[in-house]
mmCIF file of C-alpha atoms in Angstrom:
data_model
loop_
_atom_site.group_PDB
_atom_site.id
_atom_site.type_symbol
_atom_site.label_atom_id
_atom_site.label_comp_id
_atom_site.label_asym_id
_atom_site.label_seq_id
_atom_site.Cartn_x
_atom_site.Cartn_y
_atom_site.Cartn_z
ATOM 1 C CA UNK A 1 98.578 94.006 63.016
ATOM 2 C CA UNK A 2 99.127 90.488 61.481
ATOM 3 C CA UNK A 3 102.495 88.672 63.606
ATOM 4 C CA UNK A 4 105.004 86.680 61.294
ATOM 5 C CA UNK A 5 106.907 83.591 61.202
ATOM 6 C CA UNK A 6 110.881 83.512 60.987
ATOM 7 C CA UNK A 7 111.377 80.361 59.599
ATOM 8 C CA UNK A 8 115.512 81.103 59.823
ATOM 9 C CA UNK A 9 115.171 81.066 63.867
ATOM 10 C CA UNK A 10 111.524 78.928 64.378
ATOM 11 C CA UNK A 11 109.819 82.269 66.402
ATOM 12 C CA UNK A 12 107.692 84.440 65.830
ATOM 13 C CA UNK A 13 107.538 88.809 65.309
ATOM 14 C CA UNK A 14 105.574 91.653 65.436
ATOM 15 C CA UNK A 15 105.302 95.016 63.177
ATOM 16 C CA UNK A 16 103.337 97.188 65.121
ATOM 17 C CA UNK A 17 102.847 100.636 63.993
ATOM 18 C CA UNK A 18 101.542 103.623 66.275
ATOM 19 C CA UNK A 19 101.649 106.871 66.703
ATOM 20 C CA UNK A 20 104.180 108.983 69.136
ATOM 21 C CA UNK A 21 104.026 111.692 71.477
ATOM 22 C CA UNK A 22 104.520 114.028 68.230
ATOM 23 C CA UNK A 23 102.258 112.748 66.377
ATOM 24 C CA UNK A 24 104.662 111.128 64.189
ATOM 25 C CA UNK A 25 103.887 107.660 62.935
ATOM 26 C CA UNK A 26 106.397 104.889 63.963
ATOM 27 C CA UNK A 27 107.126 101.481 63.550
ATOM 28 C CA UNK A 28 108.196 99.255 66.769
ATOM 29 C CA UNK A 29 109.196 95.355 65.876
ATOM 30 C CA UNK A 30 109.337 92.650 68.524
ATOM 31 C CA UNK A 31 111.343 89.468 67.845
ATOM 32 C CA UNK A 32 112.111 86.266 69.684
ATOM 33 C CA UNK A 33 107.957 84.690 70.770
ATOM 34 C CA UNK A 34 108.174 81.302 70.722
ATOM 35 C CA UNK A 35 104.673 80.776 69.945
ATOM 36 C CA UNK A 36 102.359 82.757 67.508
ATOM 37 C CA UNK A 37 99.599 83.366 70.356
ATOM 38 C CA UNK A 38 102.511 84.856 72.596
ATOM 39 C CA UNK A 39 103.067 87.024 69.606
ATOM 40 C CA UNK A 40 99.688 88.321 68.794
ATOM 41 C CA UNK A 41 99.181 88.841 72.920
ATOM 42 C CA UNK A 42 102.445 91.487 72.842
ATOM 43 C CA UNK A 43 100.748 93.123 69.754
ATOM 44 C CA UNK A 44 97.897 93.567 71.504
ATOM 45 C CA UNK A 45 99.123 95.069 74.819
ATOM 46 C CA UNK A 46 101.598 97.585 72.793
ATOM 47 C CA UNK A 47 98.407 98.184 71.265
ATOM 48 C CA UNK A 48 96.244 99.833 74.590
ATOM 49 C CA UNK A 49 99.585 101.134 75.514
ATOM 50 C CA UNK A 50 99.879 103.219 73.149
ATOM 51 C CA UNK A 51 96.155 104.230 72.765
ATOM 52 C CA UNK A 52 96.223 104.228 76.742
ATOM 53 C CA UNK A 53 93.156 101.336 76.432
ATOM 54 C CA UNK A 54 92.473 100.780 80.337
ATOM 55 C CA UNK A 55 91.791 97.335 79.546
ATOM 56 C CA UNK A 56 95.608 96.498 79.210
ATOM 57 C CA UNK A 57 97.131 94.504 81.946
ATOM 58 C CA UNK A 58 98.338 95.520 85.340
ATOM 59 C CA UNK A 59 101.617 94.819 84.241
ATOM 60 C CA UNK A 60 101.868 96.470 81.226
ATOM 61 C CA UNK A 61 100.471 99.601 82.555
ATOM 62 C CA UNK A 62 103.618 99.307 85.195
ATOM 63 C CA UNK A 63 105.592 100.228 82.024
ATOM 64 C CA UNK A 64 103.652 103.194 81.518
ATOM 65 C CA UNK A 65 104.054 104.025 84.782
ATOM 66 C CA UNK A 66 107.477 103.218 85.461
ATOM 67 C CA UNK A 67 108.233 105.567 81.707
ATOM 68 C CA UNK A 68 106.325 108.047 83.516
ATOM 69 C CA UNK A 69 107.426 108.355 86.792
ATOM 70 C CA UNK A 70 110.923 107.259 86.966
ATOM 71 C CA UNK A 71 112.934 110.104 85.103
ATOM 72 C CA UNK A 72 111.274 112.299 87.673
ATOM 73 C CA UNK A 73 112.300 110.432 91.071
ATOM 74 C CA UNK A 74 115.775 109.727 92.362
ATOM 75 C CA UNK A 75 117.383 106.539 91.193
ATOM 76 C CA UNK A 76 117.855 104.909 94.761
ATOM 77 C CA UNK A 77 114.210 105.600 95.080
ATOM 78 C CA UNK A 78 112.749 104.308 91.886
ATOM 79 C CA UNK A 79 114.760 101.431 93.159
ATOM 80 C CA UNK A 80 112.728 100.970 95.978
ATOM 81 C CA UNK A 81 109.843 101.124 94.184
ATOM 82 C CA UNK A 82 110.295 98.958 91.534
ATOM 83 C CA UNK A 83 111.373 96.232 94.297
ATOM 84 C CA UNK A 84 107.890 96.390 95.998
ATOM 85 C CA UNK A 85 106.106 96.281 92.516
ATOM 86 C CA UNK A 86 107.596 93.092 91.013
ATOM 87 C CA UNK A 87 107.649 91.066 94.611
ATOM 88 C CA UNK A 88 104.546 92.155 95.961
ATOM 89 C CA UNK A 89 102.378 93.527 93.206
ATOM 90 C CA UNK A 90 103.282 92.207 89.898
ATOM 91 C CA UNK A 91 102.916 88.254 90.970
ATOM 92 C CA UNK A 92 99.549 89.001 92.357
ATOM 93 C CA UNK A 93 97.823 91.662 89.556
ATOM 94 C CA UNK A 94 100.064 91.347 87.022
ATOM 95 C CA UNK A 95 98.223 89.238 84.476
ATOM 96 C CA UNK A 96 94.824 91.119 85.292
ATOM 97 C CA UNK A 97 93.035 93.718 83.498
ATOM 98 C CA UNK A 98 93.825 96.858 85.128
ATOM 99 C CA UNK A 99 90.229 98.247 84.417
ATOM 100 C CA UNK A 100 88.869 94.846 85.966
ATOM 101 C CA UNK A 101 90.754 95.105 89.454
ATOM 102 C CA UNK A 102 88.079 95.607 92.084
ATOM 103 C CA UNK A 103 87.738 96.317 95.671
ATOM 104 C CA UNK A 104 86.986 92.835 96.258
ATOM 105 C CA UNK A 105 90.266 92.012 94.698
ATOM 106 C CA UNK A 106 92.511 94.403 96.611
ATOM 107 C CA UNK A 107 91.112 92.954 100.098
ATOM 108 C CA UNK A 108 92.114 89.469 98.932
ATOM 109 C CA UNK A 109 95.797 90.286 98.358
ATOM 110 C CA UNK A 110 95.471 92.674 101.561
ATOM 111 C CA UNK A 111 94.786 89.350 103.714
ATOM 112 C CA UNK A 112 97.508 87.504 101.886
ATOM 113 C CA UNK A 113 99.900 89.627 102.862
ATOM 114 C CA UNK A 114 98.149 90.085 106.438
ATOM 115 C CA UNK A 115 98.653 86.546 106.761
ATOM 116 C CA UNK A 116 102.334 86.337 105.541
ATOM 117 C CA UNK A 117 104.649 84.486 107.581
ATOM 118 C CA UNK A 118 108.585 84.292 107.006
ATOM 119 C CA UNK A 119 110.579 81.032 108.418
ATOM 120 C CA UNK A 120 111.403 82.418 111.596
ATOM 121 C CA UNK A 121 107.158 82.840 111.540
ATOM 122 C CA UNK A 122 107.625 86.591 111.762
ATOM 123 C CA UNK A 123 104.856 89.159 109.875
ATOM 124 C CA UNK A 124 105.114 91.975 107.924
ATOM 125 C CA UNK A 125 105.361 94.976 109.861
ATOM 126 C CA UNK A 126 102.288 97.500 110.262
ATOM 127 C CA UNK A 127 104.640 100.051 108.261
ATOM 128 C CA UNK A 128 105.970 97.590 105.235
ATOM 129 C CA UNK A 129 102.125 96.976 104.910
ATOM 130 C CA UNK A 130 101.479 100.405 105.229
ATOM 131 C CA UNK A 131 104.241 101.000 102.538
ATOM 132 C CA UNK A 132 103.409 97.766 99.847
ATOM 133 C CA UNK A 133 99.834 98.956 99.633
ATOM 134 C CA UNK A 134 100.778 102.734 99.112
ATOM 135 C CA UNK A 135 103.007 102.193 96.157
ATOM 136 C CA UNK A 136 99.421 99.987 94.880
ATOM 137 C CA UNK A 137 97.069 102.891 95.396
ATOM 138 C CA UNK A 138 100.096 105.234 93.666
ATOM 139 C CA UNK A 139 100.105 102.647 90.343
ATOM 140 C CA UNK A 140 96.165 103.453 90.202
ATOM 141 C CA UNK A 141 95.976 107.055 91.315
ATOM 142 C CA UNK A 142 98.361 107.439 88.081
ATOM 143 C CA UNK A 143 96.157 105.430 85.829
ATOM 144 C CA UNK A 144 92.886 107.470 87.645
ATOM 145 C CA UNK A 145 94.577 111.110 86.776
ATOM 146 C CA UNK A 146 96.371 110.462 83.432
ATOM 147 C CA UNK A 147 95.031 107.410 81.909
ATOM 148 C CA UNK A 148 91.335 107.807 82.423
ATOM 149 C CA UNK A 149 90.681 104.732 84.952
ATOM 150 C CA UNK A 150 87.440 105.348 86.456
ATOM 151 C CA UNK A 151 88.664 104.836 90.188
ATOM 152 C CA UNK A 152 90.876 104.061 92.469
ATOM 153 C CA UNK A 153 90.187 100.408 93.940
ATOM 154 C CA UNK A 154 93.031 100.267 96.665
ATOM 155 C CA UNK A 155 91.870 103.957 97.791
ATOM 156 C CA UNK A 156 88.591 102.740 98.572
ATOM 157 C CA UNK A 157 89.361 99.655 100.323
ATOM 158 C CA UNK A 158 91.826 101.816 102.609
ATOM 159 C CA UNK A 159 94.784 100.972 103.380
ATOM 160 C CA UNK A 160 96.073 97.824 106.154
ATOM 161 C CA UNK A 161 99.031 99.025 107.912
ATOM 162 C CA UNK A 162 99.695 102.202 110.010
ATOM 163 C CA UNK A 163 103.301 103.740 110.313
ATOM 164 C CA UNK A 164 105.203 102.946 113.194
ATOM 165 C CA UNK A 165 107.183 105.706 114.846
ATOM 166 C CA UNK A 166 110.349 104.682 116.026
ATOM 167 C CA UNK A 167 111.567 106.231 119.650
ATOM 168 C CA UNK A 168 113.107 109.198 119.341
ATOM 169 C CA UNK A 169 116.880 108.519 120.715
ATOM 170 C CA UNK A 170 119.602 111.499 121.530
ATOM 171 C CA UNK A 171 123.093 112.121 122.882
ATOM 172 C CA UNK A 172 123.480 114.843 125.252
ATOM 173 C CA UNK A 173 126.067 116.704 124.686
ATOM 174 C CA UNK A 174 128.073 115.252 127.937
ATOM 175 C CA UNK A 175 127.573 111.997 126.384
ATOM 176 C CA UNK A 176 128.608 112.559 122.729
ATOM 177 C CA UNK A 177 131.581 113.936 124.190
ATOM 178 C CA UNK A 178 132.157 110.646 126.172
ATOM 179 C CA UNK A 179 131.739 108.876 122.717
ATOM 180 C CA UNK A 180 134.292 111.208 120.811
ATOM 181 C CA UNK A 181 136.833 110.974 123.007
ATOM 182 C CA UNK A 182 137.271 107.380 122.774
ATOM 183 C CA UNK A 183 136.953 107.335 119.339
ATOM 184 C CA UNK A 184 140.441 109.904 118.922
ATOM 185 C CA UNK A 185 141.991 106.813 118.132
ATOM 186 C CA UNK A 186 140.930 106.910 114.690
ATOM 187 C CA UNK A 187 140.711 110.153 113.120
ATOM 188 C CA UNK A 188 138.505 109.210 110.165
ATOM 189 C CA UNK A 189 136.027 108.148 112.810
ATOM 190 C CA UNK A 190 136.524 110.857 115.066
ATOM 191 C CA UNK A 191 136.240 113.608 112.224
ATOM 192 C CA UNK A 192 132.965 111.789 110.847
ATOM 193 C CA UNK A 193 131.123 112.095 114.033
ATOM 194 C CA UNK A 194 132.179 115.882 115.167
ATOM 195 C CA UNK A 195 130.473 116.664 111.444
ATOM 196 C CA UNK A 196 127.315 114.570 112.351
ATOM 197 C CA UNK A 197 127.363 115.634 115.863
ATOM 198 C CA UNK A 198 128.250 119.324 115.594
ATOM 199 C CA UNK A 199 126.636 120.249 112.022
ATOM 200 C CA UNK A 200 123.173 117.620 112.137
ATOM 201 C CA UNK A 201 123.658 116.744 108.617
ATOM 202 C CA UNK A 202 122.910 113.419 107.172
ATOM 203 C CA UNK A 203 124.784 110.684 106.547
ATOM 204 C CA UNK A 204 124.628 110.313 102.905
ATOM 205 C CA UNK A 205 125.121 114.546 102.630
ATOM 206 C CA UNK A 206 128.828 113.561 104.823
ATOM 207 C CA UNK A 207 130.089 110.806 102.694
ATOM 208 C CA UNK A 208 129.766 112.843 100.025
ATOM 209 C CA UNK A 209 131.756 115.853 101.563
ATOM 210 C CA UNK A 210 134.885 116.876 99.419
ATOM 211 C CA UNK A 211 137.658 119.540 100.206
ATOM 212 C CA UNK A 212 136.304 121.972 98.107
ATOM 213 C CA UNK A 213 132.526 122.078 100.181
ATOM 214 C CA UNK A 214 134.752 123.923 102.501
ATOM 215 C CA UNK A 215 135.805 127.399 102.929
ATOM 216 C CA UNK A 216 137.834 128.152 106.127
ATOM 217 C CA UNK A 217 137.723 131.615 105.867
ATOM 218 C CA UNK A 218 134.325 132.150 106.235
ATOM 219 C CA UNK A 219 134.150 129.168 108.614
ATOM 220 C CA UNK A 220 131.418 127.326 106.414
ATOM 221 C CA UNK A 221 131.082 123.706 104.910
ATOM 222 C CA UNK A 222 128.429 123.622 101.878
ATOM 223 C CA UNK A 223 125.977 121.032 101.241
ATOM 224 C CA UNK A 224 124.710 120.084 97.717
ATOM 225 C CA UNK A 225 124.633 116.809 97.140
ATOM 226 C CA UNK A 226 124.286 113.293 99.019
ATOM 227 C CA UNK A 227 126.336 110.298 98.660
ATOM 228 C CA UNK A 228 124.426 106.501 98.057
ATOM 229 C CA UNK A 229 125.699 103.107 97.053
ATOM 230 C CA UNK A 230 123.338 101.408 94.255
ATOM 231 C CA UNK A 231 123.550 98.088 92.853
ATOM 232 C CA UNK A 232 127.512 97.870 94.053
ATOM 233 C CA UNK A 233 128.578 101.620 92.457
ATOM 234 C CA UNK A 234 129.286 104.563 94.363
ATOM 235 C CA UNK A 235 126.907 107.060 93.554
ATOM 236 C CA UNK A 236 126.214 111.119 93.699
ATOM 237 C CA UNK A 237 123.436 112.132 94.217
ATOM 238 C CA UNK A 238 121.520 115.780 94.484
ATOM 239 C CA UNK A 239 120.033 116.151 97.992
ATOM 240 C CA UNK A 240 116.935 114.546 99.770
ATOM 241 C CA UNK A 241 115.228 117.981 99.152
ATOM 242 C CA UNK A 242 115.528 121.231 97.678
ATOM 243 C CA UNK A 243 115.805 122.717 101.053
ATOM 244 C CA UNK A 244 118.715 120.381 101.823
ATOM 245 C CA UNK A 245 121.122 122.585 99.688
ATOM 246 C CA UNK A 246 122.437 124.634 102.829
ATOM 247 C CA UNK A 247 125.707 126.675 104.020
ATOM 248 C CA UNK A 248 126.158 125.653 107.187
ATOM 249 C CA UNK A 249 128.396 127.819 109.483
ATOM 250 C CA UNK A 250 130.549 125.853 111.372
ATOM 251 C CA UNK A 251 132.202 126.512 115.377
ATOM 252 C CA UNK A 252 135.751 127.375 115.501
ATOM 253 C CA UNK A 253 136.508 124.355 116.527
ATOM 254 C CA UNK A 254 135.530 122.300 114.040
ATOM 255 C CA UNK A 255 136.929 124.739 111.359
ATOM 256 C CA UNK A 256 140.226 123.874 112.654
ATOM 257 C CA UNK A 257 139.994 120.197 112.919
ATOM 258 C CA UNK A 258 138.318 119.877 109.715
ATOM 259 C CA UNK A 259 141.450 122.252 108.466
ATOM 260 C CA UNK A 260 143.680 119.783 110.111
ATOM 261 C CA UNK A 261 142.307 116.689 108.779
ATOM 262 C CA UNK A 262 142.158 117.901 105.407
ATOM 263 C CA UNK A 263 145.804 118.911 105.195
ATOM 264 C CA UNK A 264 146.438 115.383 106.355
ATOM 265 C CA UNK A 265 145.020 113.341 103.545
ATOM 266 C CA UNK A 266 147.935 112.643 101.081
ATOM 267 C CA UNK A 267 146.836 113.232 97.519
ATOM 268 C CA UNK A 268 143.306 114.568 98.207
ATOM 269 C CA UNK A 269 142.237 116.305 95.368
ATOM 270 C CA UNK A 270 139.626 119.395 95.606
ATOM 271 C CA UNK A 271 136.293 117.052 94.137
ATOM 272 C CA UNK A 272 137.664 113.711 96.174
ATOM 273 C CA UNK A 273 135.476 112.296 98.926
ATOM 274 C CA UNK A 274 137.322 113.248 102.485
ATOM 275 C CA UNK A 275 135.083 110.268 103.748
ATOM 276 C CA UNK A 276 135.904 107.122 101.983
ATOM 277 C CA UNK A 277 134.199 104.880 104.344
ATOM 278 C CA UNK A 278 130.748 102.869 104.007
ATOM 279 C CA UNK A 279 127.860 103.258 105.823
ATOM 280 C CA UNK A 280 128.203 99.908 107.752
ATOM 281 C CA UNK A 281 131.670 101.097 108.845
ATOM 282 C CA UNK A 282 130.226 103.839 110.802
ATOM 283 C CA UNK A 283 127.386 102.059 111.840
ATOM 284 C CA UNK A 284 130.013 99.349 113.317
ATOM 285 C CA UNK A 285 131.948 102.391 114.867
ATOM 286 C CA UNK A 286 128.958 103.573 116.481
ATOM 287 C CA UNK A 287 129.042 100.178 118.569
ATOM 288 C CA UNK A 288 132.677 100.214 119.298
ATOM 289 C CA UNK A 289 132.294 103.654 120.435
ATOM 290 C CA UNK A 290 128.768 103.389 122.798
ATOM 291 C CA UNK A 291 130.381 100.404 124.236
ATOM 292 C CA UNK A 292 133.858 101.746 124.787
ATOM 293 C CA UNK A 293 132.366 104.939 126.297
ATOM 294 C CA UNK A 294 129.648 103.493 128.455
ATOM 295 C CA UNK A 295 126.738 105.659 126.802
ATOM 296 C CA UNK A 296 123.416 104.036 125.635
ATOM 297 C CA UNK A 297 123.399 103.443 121.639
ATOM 298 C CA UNK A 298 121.552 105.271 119.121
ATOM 299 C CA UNK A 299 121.181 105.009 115.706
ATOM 300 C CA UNK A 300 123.576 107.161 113.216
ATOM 301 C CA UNK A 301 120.839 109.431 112.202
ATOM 302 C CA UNK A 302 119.799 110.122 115.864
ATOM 303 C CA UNK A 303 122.864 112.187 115.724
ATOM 304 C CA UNK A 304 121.233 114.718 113.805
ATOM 305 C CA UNK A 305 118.081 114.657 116.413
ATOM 306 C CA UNK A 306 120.892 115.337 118.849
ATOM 307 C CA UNK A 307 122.063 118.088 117.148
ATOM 308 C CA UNK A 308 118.779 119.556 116.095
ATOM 309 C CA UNK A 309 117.381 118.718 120.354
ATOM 310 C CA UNK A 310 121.110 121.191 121.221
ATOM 311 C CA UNK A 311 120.026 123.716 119.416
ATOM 312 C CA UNK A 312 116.359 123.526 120.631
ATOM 313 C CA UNK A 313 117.711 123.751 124.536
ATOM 314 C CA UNK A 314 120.466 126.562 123.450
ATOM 315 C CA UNK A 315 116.644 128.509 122.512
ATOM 316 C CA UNK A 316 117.146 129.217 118.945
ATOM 317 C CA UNK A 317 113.783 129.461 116.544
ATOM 318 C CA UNK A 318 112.280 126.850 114.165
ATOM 319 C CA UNK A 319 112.580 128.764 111.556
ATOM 320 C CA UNK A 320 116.540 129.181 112.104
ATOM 321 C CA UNK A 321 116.628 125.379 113.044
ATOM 322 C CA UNK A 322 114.686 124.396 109.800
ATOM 323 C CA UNK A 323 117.122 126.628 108.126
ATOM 324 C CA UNK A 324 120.940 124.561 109.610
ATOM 325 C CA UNK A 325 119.500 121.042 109.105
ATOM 326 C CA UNK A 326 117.955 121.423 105.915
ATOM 327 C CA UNK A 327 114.123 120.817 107.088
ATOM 328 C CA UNK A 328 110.870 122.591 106.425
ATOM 329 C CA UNK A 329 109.841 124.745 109.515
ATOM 330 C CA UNK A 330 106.808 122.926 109.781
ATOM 331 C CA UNK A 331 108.345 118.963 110.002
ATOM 332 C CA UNK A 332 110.908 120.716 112.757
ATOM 333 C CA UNK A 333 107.656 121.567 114.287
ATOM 334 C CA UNK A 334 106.087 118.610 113.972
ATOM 335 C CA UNK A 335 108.984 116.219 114.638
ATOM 336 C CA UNK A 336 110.599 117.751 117.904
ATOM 337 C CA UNK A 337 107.397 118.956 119.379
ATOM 338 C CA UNK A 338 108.199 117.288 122.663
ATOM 339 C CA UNK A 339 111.358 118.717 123.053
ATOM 340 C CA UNK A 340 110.377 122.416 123.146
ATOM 341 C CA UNK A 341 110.009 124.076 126.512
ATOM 342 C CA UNK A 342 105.679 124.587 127.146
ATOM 343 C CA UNK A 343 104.910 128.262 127.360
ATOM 344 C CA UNK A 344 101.832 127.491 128.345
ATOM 345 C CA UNK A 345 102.226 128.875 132.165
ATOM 346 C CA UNK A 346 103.783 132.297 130.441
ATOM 347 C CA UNK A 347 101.319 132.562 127.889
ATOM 348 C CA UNK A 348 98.853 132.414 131.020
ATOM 349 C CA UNK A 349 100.729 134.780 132.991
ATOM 350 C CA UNK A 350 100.634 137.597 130.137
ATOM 351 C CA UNK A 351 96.859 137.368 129.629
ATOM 352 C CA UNK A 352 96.267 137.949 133.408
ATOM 353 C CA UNK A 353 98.298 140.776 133.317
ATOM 354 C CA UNK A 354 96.040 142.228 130.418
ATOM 355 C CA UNK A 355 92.841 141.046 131.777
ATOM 356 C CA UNK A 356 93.443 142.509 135.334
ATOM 357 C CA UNK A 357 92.368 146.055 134.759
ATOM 358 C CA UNK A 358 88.796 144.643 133.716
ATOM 359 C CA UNK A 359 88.682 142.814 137.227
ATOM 360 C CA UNK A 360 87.182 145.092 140.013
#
């Protein structure tokens, strides 16, 4: 398509014309190039885009991409996403032909951000590196299964970092209960933490709480959708997963003192937030609290591998586990491994008790 001048403004535009998921035929115009060949370099590009042409740029397939993929993710987590992609992926490919982008390439920005150093002379971490060059091989794998690239160039390379698993930290219950007592001074505090503690749910799922999740009758606080705080809003959310939409049953206990504190909040309307606090407010009530009660600190969510360790020691399946926290079987499984008692002396035991008959 030809590109025209707007001698009222000095720039340049583009008719393009193409043809939509429908099969309709459309008309898309672009205003505002300064220069002609800017013009005619848009044209083309929305060109392959539309005809999926592989030998578009990196960046403009991004677009695809991002029109593909981001109606189908959460919007905290497209977030992350698109941060990696236009700091660590967009400077580097963006101007390149996808279709062009070889192994040799993807090595060359693996070493430059091997070799990264911050002021303070610090590296990437093996899991950021791990993470940057996932989200790479994900752009490609999209263009490889829907797009028709012929391969994957940052799948065959391999990837440069390895994920780091952080320690494993838990209360006991004799030292949660050192931490809640001193933190009875403040009941919003005190009331977060017995619903972390006692009920393992996450931290986003209890900022989100409202008076209605709860029925006192049947002694049960329901869990359907996760608080987050995007680009300075306060936002809902659904879940992490579909298995996080749970009942949980709650202990006497905390039935009444959730009771209680409800009934205190002036105002509080059935759909309000009971827990109007930020994130960094508990986190900075964590310290207080560790300090104050002498117990080592761990991190907020280590409260739910407290909870999920209690019920492990009180003997109660994976599958029941899985079930409270909102977890697949399998990652409780996987995750807590260590903290199940061995039954590898019983197992022992049982098979020499059906083996002995065959002994003479």
């Amino acid at each position: 398509m030809p590109v025209f001048k707007d001698d009222n403004r000095g720039t340049w535009y583009v008719m393009a014309r193409y043809v939509d998921w429908t099969g309709e035929r459309k008309q898309k115009c672009k205003r505002g190039f300064t220069t002609k060949k800017e013009a005619q370099e848009w044209e083309r590009m929305f060109q392959m885009k539309s005809s999926s042409d592989m030998d578009m740029s990196f960046a403009a397939f991004v677009e695809i991409y991002e029109k593909d993929v981001r109606p189908r993710i959460k919007e905290n987590t497209w977030n992350t996403k698109e941060h990696t992609i236009r700091t660590k992926l967009l400077p580097y490919f963006g101007k390149r032909r996808i279709s062009e982008i070889s192994n040799k390439d993807i090595i060359a920005w693996q070493n430059e951000m091997l070799a990264y150093r911050d002021e303070n002379g610090n590296a990437y971490s093996s899991t950021y590196l791990k993470t940057i060059h996932n989200q790479l091989s994900a752009i490609f794998n999209h263009a490889v299964r829907y797009y028709s690239l012929r391969f994957n160039p940052a799948a065959q390379v391999g990837n440069m970092g390895s994920e780091e698993h952080k320690e494993m930290l838990f209360w006991t219950t004799e030292e949660y209960k050192k931490f809640a007592e001193v933190m009875m001074d403040k009941p919003r505090s005190y009331y977060a933490f017995e619903m972390l503690y006692w009920c393992g749910i996450r931290e986003g799922e209890l900022l989100a709480l409202t008076p209605e999740d709860f029925d006192f009758e049947k002694k049960t606080v329901r869990i359907n959708k996760s608080y987050q705080r995007m680009k300075g809003e306060d936002v809902i959310t659904s879940p992490k997963t579909k298995k996080s939409n749970r009942t949980i049953k709650m202990p006497d206990f905390l039935c009444e003192e959730m009771k209680d504190h409800i009934g205190s909040l002036y105002g509080v309307k059935k759909k309000d937030r009971i827990f109007t606090v930020t994130k960094s407010y508990l986190h900075h009530e964590m310290d207080r609290g560790a300090a104050m009660a002498g117990v080592k600190r761990i991190r907020i969510h280590d409260l739910r591998h407290s909870h999920v360790s209690l019920l492990i020691d009180m003997g109660f399946s994976v599958v029941a586990i899985g079930d409270r926290v909102g977890h697949e079987s399998e990652r409780i499984t996987l995750d807590y491994a260590h903290l199940f008692p061995s039954r590898q002396e019983e197992m022992a035991k049982k098979l020499n008790e059906k083996g002995e008959k065959y002994v003479s």
